[in-house]
Amino acid sequence: QVWQDHCPHRGVALSMGEIVNNTLVCAYHGWRYNEAGKCVQIPAHPDMIPPASAIAKTYHCQERYGLVWVCLGNPVNDIPEFPEWDDPNYHKTYTKSYLIQASAFRVMDNSLDVSHFPFIHDGWLGDRNYTKVENFEVKLDKDGLTMGKYQFQTSRIVSDIEDDSWVNWLRLSHPLCQYCVSESPEMRIVDLMTITPIDEDKSILQMLITWKCLRMLDSKTLESKLLTEYDETIE
């Protein structure tokens, strides 16, 4: 579980408190909460049984792929599948977290709009000399939306690989998670993009990146190039 950062007594941030004997102690009046979020002791009235309403709001959470996933309601779907993350044949890394001045759904809409690549990401994800978007497949089923296979101008990220036959496809199985595959005969890059809403106008974006080369390339050099491209693309 994760907790709302709010003491039900006086509204103080519970994150200001401390852990004592497996209970969370509020910094303001010392109210103690057990693992379920229920108040078990009020120091000012040690003989009183805390009221049933003295319970911190908690949410479902699970750790996977090195991230903490939180659901504010009752979970409807499982966490997105990302098998490459645990596959020893793939290298893996994280980007930093980016604060985006846009709503979460606006960020997702932007990532699906490949026609802006040549103009906003010229030299990385696109080329202004190649602006035409060829037809690609879009499928919507019970597992979500799948989009591909589509191609765009090869970026500098793979300048060490003399191969222009890159094909891309992506899947949205959750509203704010995107699983994207870019592959050629010599390399496969798979990433999972997560978007966390902060409010109506701000979001946090993070990418988990995996890659596999079918010929020898320096892993650290390639990781640096990957992170550089993702950083410059998002910034």
PDB file of N, CA and C in Angstrom, residues 114-203:
ATOM      1  N   VAL A 114       2.904  10.762 -35.111  1.00  0.00           N
ATOM      2  CA  VAL A 114       4.210  10.623 -35.769  1.00  0.00           C
ATOM      3  C   VAL A 114       4.459  11.707 -36.809  1.00  0.00           C
ATOM      4  N   SER A 115       3.415  12.414 -37.248  1.00  0.00           N
ATOM      5  CA  SER A 115       3.607  13.420 -38.295  1.00  0.00           C
ATOM      6  C   SER A 115       4.361  14.649 -37.800  1.00  0.00           C
ATOM      7  N   HIS A 116       4.503  14.815 -36.479  1.00  0.00           N
ATOM      8  CA  HIS A 116       5.248  15.975 -35.982  1.00  0.00           C
ATOM      9  C   HIS A 116       6.743  15.689 -35.852  1.00  0.00           C
ATOM     10  N   PHE A 117       7.147  14.440 -36.004  1.00  0.00           N
ATOM     11  CA  PHE A 117       8.556  14.079 -35.809  1.00  0.00           C
ATOM     12  C   PHE A 117       9.520  14.890 -36.680  1.00  0.00           C
ATOM     13  N   PRO A 118       9.258  15.058 -38.006  1.00  0.00           N
ATOM     14  CA  PRO A 118      10.229  15.784 -38.834  1.00  0.00           C
ATOM     15  C   PRO A 118      10.398  17.247 -38.434  1.00  0.00           C
ATOM     16  N   PHE A 119       9.409  17.823 -37.778  1.00  0.00           N
ATOM     17  CA  PHE A 119       9.453  19.249 -37.475  1.00  0.00           C
ATOM     18  C   PHE A 119       9.973  19.528 -36.066  1.00  0.00           C
ATOM     19  N   ILE A 120       9.499  18.801 -35.092  1.00  0.00           N
ATOM     20  CA  ILE A 120       9.941  19.018 -33.715  1.00  0.00           C
ATOM     21  C   ILE A 120      11.225  18.248 -33.418  1.00  0.00           C
ATOM     22  N   HIS A 121      11.390  17.085 -34.035  1.00  0.00           N
ATOM     23  CA  HIS A 121      12.531  16.212 -33.729  1.00  0.00           C
ATOM     24  C   HIS A 121      13.417  16.005 -34.956  1.00  0.00           C
ATOM     25  N   ASP A 122      13.551  17.045 -35.769  1.00  0.00           N
ATOM     26  CA  ASP A 122      14.382  16.971 -36.971  1.00  0.00           C
ATOM     27  C   ASP A 122      15.814  16.594 -36.596  1.00  0.00           C
ATOM     28  N   GLY A 123      16.333  15.565 -37.251  1.00  0.00           N
ATOM     29  CA  GLY A 123      17.692  15.114 -36.982  1.00  0.00           C
ATOM     30  C   GLY A 123      17.774  14.012 -35.958  1.00  0.00           C
ATOM     31  N   TRP A 124      16.669  13.768 -35.231  1.00  0.00           N
ATOM     32  CA  TRP A 124      16.663  12.693 -34.234  1.00  0.00           C
ATOM     33  C   TRP A 124      15.641  11.630 -34.621  1.00  0.00           C
ATOM     34  N   LEU A 125      14.371  11.974 -34.490  1.00  0.00           N
ATOM     35  CA  LEU A 125      13.327  11.020 -34.866  1.00  0.00           C
ATOM     36  C   LEU A 125      12.789  11.266 -36.263  1.00  0.00           C
ATOM     37  N   GLY A 126      13.158  12.373 -36.871  1.00  0.00           N
ATOM     38  CA  GLY A 126      12.622  12.697 -38.186  1.00  0.00           C
ATOM     39  C   GLY A 126      13.576  13.524 -39.015  1.00  0.00           C
ATOM     40  N   ASP A 127      13.140  13.793 -40.241  1.00  0.00           N
ATOM     41  CA  ASP A 127      13.932  14.568 -41.192  1.00  0.00           C
ATOM     42  C   ASP A 127      12.951  15.404 -42.007  1.00  0.00           C
ATOM     43  N   ARG A 128      13.159  16.708 -42.080  1.00  0.00           N
ATOM     44  CA  ARG A 128      12.219  17.583 -42.790  1.00  0.00           C
ATOM     45  C   ARG A 128      12.162  17.298 -44.283  1.00  0.00           C
ATOM     46  N   ASN A 129      13.119  16.551 -44.780  1.00  0.00           N
ATOM     47  CA  ASN A 129      13.072  16.154 -46.189  1.00  0.00           C
ATOM     48  C   ASN A 129      12.188  14.933 -46.408  1.00  0.00           C
ATOM     49  N   TYR A 130      11.724  14.313 -45.318  1.00  0.00           N
ATOM     50  CA  TYR A 130      10.879  13.115 -45.404  1.00  0.00           C
ATOM     51  C   TYR A 130       9.687  13.302 -44.464  1.00  0.00           C
ATOM     52  N   THR A 131       8.672  13.998 -44.952  1.00  0.00           N
ATOM     53  CA  THR A 131       7.535  14.351 -44.095  1.00  0.00           C
ATOM     54  C   THR A 131       6.306  13.474 -44.319  1.00  0.00           C
ATOM     55  N   LYS A 132       6.285  12.692 -45.386  1.00  0.00           N
ATOM     56  CA  LYS A 132       5.102  11.885 -45.681  1.00  0.00           C
ATOM     57  C   LYS A 132       4.970  10.732 -44.688  1.00  0.00           C
ATOM     58  N   VAL A 133       3.761  10.546 -44.179  1.00  0.00           N
ATOM     59  CA  VAL A 133       3.463   9.418 -43.297  1.00  0.00           C
ATOM     60  C   VAL A 133       2.739   8.358 -44.116  1.00  0.00           C
ATOM     61  N   GLU A 134       3.391   7.222 -44.297  1.00  0.00           N
ATOM     62  CA  GLU A 134       2.769   6.135 -45.049  1.00  0.00           C
ATOM     63  C   GLU A 134       1.663   5.484 -44.211  1.00  0.00           C
ATOM     64  N   ASN A 135       0.764   4.808 -44.893  1.00  0.00           N
ATOM     65  CA  ASN A 135      -0.311   4.116 -44.187  1.00  0.00           C
ATOM     66  C   ASN A 135       0.252   3.060 -43.239  1.00  0.00           C
ATOM     67  N   PHE A 136      -0.370   2.921 -42.098  1.00  0.00           N
ATOM     68  CA  PHE A 136       0.016   1.868 -41.158  1.00  0.00           C
ATOM     69  C   PHE A 136      -1.249   1.321 -40.503  1.00  0.00           C
ATOM     70  N   GLU A 137      -1.109   0.178 -39.878  1.00  0.00           N
ATOM     71  CA  GLU A 137      -2.261  -0.503 -39.293  1.00  0.00           C
ATOM     72  C   GLU A 137      -2.552   0.021 -37.886  1.00  0.00           C
ATOM     73  N   VAL A 138      -3.831   0.112 -37.568  1.00  0.00           N
ATOM     74  CA  VAL A 138      -4.265   0.423 -36.205  1.00  0.00           C
ATOM     75  C   VAL A 138      -5.329  -0.597 -35.823  1.00  0.00           C
ATOM     76  N   LYS A 139      -5.118  -1.267 -34.711  1.00  0.00           N
ATOM     77  CA  LYS A 139      -6.055  -2.307 -34.276  1.00  0.00           C
ATOM     78  C   LYS A 139      -6.476  -2.036 -32.842  1.00  0.00           C
ATOM     79  N   LEU A 140      -7.783  -2.096 -32.600  1.00  0.00           N
ATOM     80  CA  LEU A 140      -8.326  -1.915 -31.260  1.00  0.00           C
ATOM     81  C   LEU A 140      -9.072  -3.174 -30.863  1.00  0.00           C
ATOM     82  N   ASP A 141      -8.651  -3.795 -29.765  1.00  0.00           N
ATOM     83  CA  ASP A 141      -9.321  -4.999 -29.286  1.00  0.00           C
ATOM     84  C   ASP A 141      -9.371  -4.970 -27.763  1.00  0.00           C
ATOM     85  N   LYS A 142      -9.731  -6.092 -27.164  1.00  0.00           N
ATOM     86  CA  LYS A 142      -9.897  -6.145 -25.705  1.00  0.00           C
ATOM     87  C   LYS A 142      -8.587  -5.903 -24.963  1.00  0.00           C
ATOM     88  N   ASP A 143      -7.460  -6.096 -25.644  1.00  0.00           N
ATOM     89  CA  ASP A 143      -6.154  -5.911 -25.007  1.00  0.00           C
ATOM     90  C   ASP A 143      -5.618  -4.495 -25.156  1.00  0.00           C
ATOM     91  N   GLY A 144      -6.344  -3.635 -25.879  1.00  0.00           N
ATOM     92  CA  GLY A 144      -5.902  -2.262 -26.050  1.00  0.00           C
ATOM     93  C   GLY A 144      -5.742  -1.890 -27.508  1.00  0.00           C
ATOM     94  N   LEU A 145      -4.927  -0.875 -27.759  1.00  0.00           N
ATOM     95  CA  LEU A 145      -4.699  -0.362 -29.108  1.00  0.00           C
ATOM     96  C   LEU A 145      -3.287  -0.712 -29.553  1.00  0.00           C
ATOM     97  N   THR A 146      -3.183  -1.250 -30.771  1.00  0.00           N
ATOM     98  CA  THR A 146      -1.878  -1.547 -31.368  1.00  0.00           C
ATOM     99  C   THR A 146      -1.749  -0.732 -32.646  1.00  0.00           C
ATOM    100  N   MET A 147      -0.606  -0.108 -32.827  1.00  0.00           N
ATOM    101  CA  MET A 147      -0.379   0.792 -33.961  1.00  0.00           C
ATOM    102  C   MET A 147       0.936   0.415 -34.628  1.00  0.00           C
ATOM    103  N   GLY A 148       0.908   0.154 -35.914  1.00  0.00           N
ATOM    104  CA  GLY A 148       2.119  -0.192 -36.661  1.00  0.00           C
ATOM    105  C   GLY A 148       1.751  -1.061 -37.845  1.00  0.00           C
ATOM    106  N   LYS A 149       2.676  -1.454 -38.625  1.00  0.00           N
ATOM    107  CA  LYS A 149       4.086  -1.113 -38.542  1.00  0.00           C
ATOM    108  C   LYS A 149       4.325   0.138 -39.375  1.00  0.00           C
ATOM    109  N   TYR A 150       5.056   1.078 -38.839  1.00  0.00           N
ATOM    110  CA  TYR A 150       5.307   2.319 -39.541  1.00  0.00           C
ATOM    111  C   TYR A 150       6.807   2.596 -39.522  1.00  0.00           C
ATOM    112  N   GLN A 151       7.247   3.439 -40.463  1.00  0.00           N
ATOM    113  CA  GLN A 151       8.663   3.765 -40.572  1.00  0.00           C
ATOM    114  C   GLN A 151       8.849   5.274 -40.581  1.00  0.00           C
ATOM    115  N   PHE A 152       9.959   5.730 -40.032  1.00  0.00           N
ATOM    116  CA  PHE A 152      10.342   7.125 -40.173  1.00  0.00           C
ATOM    117  C   PHE A 152      11.845   7.188 -40.345  1.00  0.00           C
ATOM    118  N   GLN A 153      12.341   8.372 -40.668  1.00  0.00           N
ATOM    119  CA  GLN A 153      13.757   8.529 -40.958  1.00  0.00           C
ATOM    120  C   GLN A 153      14.605   8.053 -39.784  1.00  0.00           C
ATOM    121  N   THR A 154      15.573   7.200 -40.062  1.00  0.00           N
ATOM    122  CA  THR A 154      16.427   6.668 -39.004  1.00  0.00           C
ATOM    123  C   THR A 154      17.153   7.797 -38.286  1.00  0.00           C
ATOM    124  N   SER A 155      17.181   7.753 -36.986  1.00  0.00           N
ATOM    125  CA  SER A 155      17.790   8.812 -36.195  1.00  0.00           C
ATOM    126  C   SER A 155      19.269   8.544 -35.969  1.00  0.00           C
ATOM    127  N   ARG A 156      19.941   9.519 -35.378  1.00  0.00           N
ATOM    128  CA  ARG A 156      21.367   9.386 -35.087  1.00  0.00           C
ATOM    129  C   ARG A 156      21.648   8.378 -33.992  1.00  0.00           C
ATOM    130  N   ILE A 157      20.626   7.952 -33.322  1.00  0.00           N
ATOM    131  CA  ILE A 157      20.824   6.986 -32.247  1.00  0.00           C
ATOM    132  C   ILE A 157      21.474   5.702 -32.745  1.00  0.00           C
ATOM    133  N   VAL A 158      21.207   5.367 -33.998  1.00  0.00           N
ATOM    134  CA  VAL A 158      21.718   4.119 -34.548  1.00  0.00           C
ATOM    135  C   VAL A 158      22.702   4.396 -35.673  1.00  0.00           C
ATOM    136  N   SER A 159      23.447   5.489 -35.572  1.00  0.00           N
ATOM    137  CA  SER A 159      24.379   5.847 -36.635  1.00  0.00           C
ATOM    138  C   SER A 159      25.484   4.816 -36.804  1.00  0.00           C
ATOM    139  N   ASP A 160      25.705   3.992 -35.785  1.00  0.00           N
ATOM    140  CA  ASP A 160      26.715   2.947 -35.889  1.00  0.00           C
ATOM    141  C   ASP A 160      26.207   1.734 -36.665  1.00  0.00           C
ATOM    142  N   ILE A 161      24.914   1.727 -36.961  1.00  0.00           N
ATOM    143  CA  ILE A 161      24.327   0.583 -37.651  1.00  0.00           C
ATOM    144  C   ILE A 161      23.907   1.015 -39.049  1.00  0.00           C
ATOM    145  N   GLU A 162      24.537   0.451 -40.053  1.00  0.00           N
ATOM    146  CA  GLU A 162      24.249   0.826 -41.432  1.00  0.00           C
ATOM    147  C   GLU A 162      23.037   0.044 -41.922  1.00  0.00           C
ATOM    148  N   ASP A 163      21.876   0.505 -41.511  1.00  0.00           N
ATOM    149  CA  ASP A 163      20.657  -0.216 -41.836  1.00  0.00           C
ATOM    150  C   ASP A 163      19.488   0.753 -41.721  1.00  0.00           C
ATOM    151  N   ASP A 164      18.759   0.955 -42.822  1.00  0.00           N
ATOM    152  CA  ASP A 164      17.631   1.878 -42.822  1.00  0.00           C
ATOM    153  C   ASP A 164      16.289   1.167 -42.757  1.00  0.00           C
ATOM    154  N   SER A 165      16.303  -0.127 -42.533  1.00  0.00           N
ATOM    155  CA  SER A 165      15.060  -0.895 -42.592  1.00  0.00           C
ATOM    156  C   SER A 165      14.399  -1.015 -41.222  1.00  0.00           C
ATOM    157  N   TRP A 166      14.326   0.093 -40.499  1.00  0.00           N
ATOM    158  CA  TRP A 166      13.720   0.088 -39.170  1.00  0.00           C
ATOM    159  C   TRP A 166      12.205   0.090 -39.275  1.00  0.00           C
ATOM    160  N   VAL A 167      11.584  -0.757 -38.494  1.00  0.00           N
ATOM    161  CA  VAL A 167      10.128  -0.835 -38.422  1.00  0.00           C
ATOM    162  C   VAL A 167       9.715  -0.607 -36.974  1.00  0.00           C
ATOM    163  N   ASN A 168       8.642   0.107 -36.784  1.00  0.00           N
ATOM    164  CA  ASN A 168       8.195   0.473 -35.449  1.00  0.00           C
ATOM    165  C   ASN A 168       6.733   0.098 -35.247  1.00  0.00           C
ATOM    166  N   TRP A 169       6.417  -0.307 -34.044  1.00  0.00           N
ATOM    167  CA  TRP A 169       5.016  -0.497 -33.672  1.00  0.00           C
ATOM    168  C   TRP A 169       4.879  -0.271 -32.177  1.00  0.00           C
ATOM    169  N   LEU A 170       3.692   0.044 -31.745  1.00  0.00           N
ATOM    170  CA  LEU A 170       3.486   0.297 -30.325  1.00  0.00           C
ATOM    171  C   LEU A 170       2.121  -0.213 -29.887  1.00  0.00           C
ATOM    172  N   ARG A 171       1.994  -0.389 -28.585  1.00  0.00           N
ATOM    173  CA  ARG A 171       0.749  -0.884 -28.008  1.00  0.00           C
ATOM    174  C   ARG A 171       0.399  -0.069 -26.768  1.00  0.00           C
ATOM    175  N   LEU A 172      -0.872   0.287 -26.665  1.00  0.00           N
ATOM    176  CA  LEU A 172      -1.384   0.943 -25.471  1.00  0.00           C
ATOM    177  C   LEU A 172      -2.397   0.004 -24.832  1.00  0.00           C
ATOM    178  N   SER A 173      -1.982  -0.665 -23.767  1.00  0.00           N
ATOM    179  CA  SER A 173      -2.892  -1.545 -23.046  1.00  0.00           C
ATOM    180  C   SER A 173      -3.495  -0.843 -21.843  1.00  0.00           C
ATOM    181  N   HIS A 174      -2.942   0.322 -21.501  1.00  0.00           N
ATOM    182  CA  HIS A 174      -3.434   1.144 -20.402  1.00  0.00           C
ATOM    183  C   HIS A 174      -3.469   2.588 -20.900  1.00  0.00           C
ATOM    184  N   PRO A 175      -4.326   3.419 -20.346  1.00  0.00           N
ATOM    185  CA  PRO A 175      -4.447   4.790 -20.860  1.00  0.00           C
ATOM    186  C   PRO A 175      -3.153   5.590 -20.843  1.00  0.00           C
ATOM    187  N   LEU A 176      -2.278   5.362 -19.876  1.00  0.00           N
ATOM    188  CA  LEU A 176      -1.103   6.213 -19.727  1.00  0.00           C
ATOM    189  C   LEU A 176       0.205   5.433 -19.766  1.00  0.00           C
ATOM    190  N   CYS A 177       0.204   4.298 -20.463  1.00  0.00           N
ATOM    191  CA  CYS A 177       1.420   3.505 -20.645  1.00  0.00           C
ATOM    192  C   CYS A 177       1.538   3.110 -22.110  1.00  0.00           C
ATOM    193  N   GLN A 178       2.736   3.260 -22.653  1.00  0.00           N
ATOM    194  CA  GLN A 178       2.968   2.923 -24.058  1.00  0.00           C
ATOM    195  C   GLN A 178       4.166   1.988 -24.176  1.00  0.00           C
ATOM    196  N   TYR A 179       3.933   0.854 -24.820  1.00  0.00           N
ATOM    197  CA  TYR A 179       4.981  -0.149 -25.080  1.00  0.00           C
ATOM    198  C   TYR A 179       5.361  -0.010 -26.545  1.00  0.00           C
ATOM    199  N   CYS A 180       6.607   0.321 -26.816  1.00  0.00           N
ATOM    200  CA  CYS A 180       7.028   0.639 -28.185  1.00  0.00           C
ATOM    201  C   CYS A 180       8.205  -0.237 -28.601  1.00  0.00           C
ATOM    202  N   VAL A 181       8.135  -0.748 -29.821  1.00  0.00           N
ATOM    203  CA  VAL A 181       9.189  -1.600 -30.376  1.00  0.00           C
ATOM    204  C   VAL A 181       9.731  -0.956 -31.647  1.00  0.00           C
ATOM    205  N   SER A 182      11.040  -0.815 -31.730  1.00  0.00           N
ATOM    206  CA  SER A 182      11.729  -0.390 -32.951  1.00  0.00           C
ATOM    207  C   SER A 182      12.746  -1.469 -33.278  1.00  0.00           C
ATOM    208  N   GLU A 183      12.648  -2.024 -34.488  1.00  0.00           N
ATOM    209  CA  GLU A 183      13.529  -3.150 -34.793  1.00  0.00           C
ATOM    210  C   GLU A 183      13.987  -3.131 -36.240  1.00  0.00           C
ATOM    211  N   SER A 184      15.162  -3.686 -36.436  1.00  0.00           N
ATOM    212  CA  SER A 184      15.762  -3.886 -37.744  1.00  0.00           C
ATOM    213  C   SER A 184      16.392  -5.273 -37.730  1.00  0.00           C
ATOM    214  N   PRO A 185      16.929  -5.722 -38.857  1.00  0.00           N
ATOM    215  CA  PRO A 185      17.590  -7.032 -38.840  1.00  0.00           C
ATOM    216  C   PRO A 185      18.769  -7.124 -37.880  1.00  0.00           C
ATOM    217  N   GLU A 186      19.324  -5.971 -37.462  1.00  0.00           N
ATOM    218  CA  GLU A 186      20.518  -6.004 -36.621  1.00  0.00           C
ATOM    219  C   GLU A 186      20.302  -5.545 -35.189  1.00  0.00           C
ATOM    220  N   MET A 187      19.140  -4.980 -34.894  1.00  0.00           N
ATOM    221  CA  MET A 187      18.957  -4.429 -33.556  1.00  0.00           C
ATOM    222  C   MET A 187      17.475  -4.349 -33.218  1.00  0.00           C
ATOM    223  N   ARG A 188      17.177  -4.433 -31.920  1.00  0.00           N
ATOM    224  CA  ARG A 188      15.798  -4.301 -31.440  1.00  0.00           C
ATOM    225  C   ARG A 188      15.812  -3.438 -30.181  1.00  0.00           C
ATOM    226  N   ILE A 189      15.033  -2.360 -30.196  1.00  0.00           N
ATOM    227  CA  ILE A 189      14.901  -1.465 -29.048  1.00  0.00           C
ATOM    228  C   ILE A 189      13.449  -1.517 -28.589  1.00  0.00           C
ATOM    229  N   VAL A 190      13.240  -1.786 -27.315  1.00  0.00           N
ATOM    230  CA  VAL A 190      11.890  -1.843 -26.752  1.00  0.00           C
ATOM    231  C   VAL A 190      11.848  -0.943 -25.528  1.00  0.00           C
ATOM    232  N   ASP A 191      10.872  -0.051 -25.486  1.00  0.00           N
ATOM    233  CA  ASP A 191      10.762   0.813 -24.316  1.00  0.00           C
ATOM    234  C   ASP A 191       9.328   0.842 -23.799  1.00  0.00           C
ATOM    235  N   LEU A 192       9.213   1.181 -22.541  1.00  0.00           N
ATOM    236  CA  LEU A 192       7.916   1.358 -21.893  1.00  0.00           C
ATOM    237  C   LEU A 192       7.872   2.776 -21.353  1.00  0.00           C
ATOM    238  N   MET A 193       6.924   3.550 -21.868  1.00  0.00           N
ATOM    239  CA  MET A 193       6.760   4.931 -21.417  1.00  0.00           C
ATOM    240  C   MET A 193       5.613   4.990 -20.412  1.00  0.00           C
ATOM    241  N   THR A 194       5.852   5.616 -19.277  1.00  0.00           N
ATOM    242  CA  THR A 194       4.805   5.797 -18.271  1.00  0.00           C
ATOM    243  C   THR A 194       4.576   7.289 -18.055  1.00  0.00           C
ATOM    244  N   ILE A 195       3.313   7.658 -17.893  1.00  0.00           N
ATOM    245  CA  ILE A 195       2.953   9.052 -17.657  1.00  0.00           C
ATOM    246  C   ILE A 195       2.143   9.123 -16.364  1.00  0.00           C
ATOM    247  N   THR A 196       2.607   9.916 -15.428  1.00  0.00           N
ATOM    248  CA  THR A 196       1.928  10.074 -14.142  1.00  0.00           C
ATOM    249  C   THR A 196       1.283  11.451 -14.072  1.00  0.00           C
ATOM    250  N   PRO A 197      -0.031  11.536 -13.967  1.00  0.00           N
ATOM    251  CA  PRO A 197      -0.679  12.852 -13.854  1.00  0.00           C
ATOM    252  C   PRO A 197      -0.343  13.511 -12.516  1.00  0.00           C
ATOM    253  N   ILE A 198      -0.029  14.795 -12.553  1.00  0.00           N
ATOM    254  CA  ILE A 198       0.172  15.578 -11.339  1.00  0.00           C
ATOM    255  C   ILE A 198      -1.070  16.436 -11.083  1.00  0.00           C
ATOM    256  N   ASP A 199      -1.493  17.163 -12.104  1.00  0.00           N
ATOM    257  CA  ASP A 199      -2.754  17.900 -12.078  1.00  0.00           C
ATOM    258  C   ASP A 199      -3.208  18.058 -13.523  1.00  0.00           C
ATOM    259  N   GLU A 200      -4.139  18.955 -13.787  1.00  0.00           N
ATOM    260  CA  GLU A 200      -4.693  19.086 -15.133  1.00  0.00           C
ATOM    261  C   GLU A 200      -3.669  19.565 -16.148  1.00  0.00           C
ATOM    262  N   ASP A 201      -2.614  20.202 -15.693  1.00  0.00           N
ATOM    263  CA  ASP A 201      -1.657  20.813 -16.615  1.00  0.00           C
ATOM    264  C   ASP A 201      -0.228  20.329 -16.445  1.00  0.00           C
ATOM    265  N   LYS A 202       0.007  19.349 -15.596  1.00  0.00           N
ATOM    266  CA  LYS A 202       1.370  18.853 -15.389  1.00  0.00           C
ATOM    267  C   LYS A 202       1.376  17.337 -15.273  1.00  0.00           C
ATOM    268  N   SER A 203       2.454  16.739 -15.802  1.00  0.00           N
ATOM    269  CA  SER A 203       2.614  15.284 -15.765  1.00  0.00           C
ATOM    270  C   SER A 203       4.087  14.959 -15.569  1.00  0.00           C
TER     271      SER A 203
END
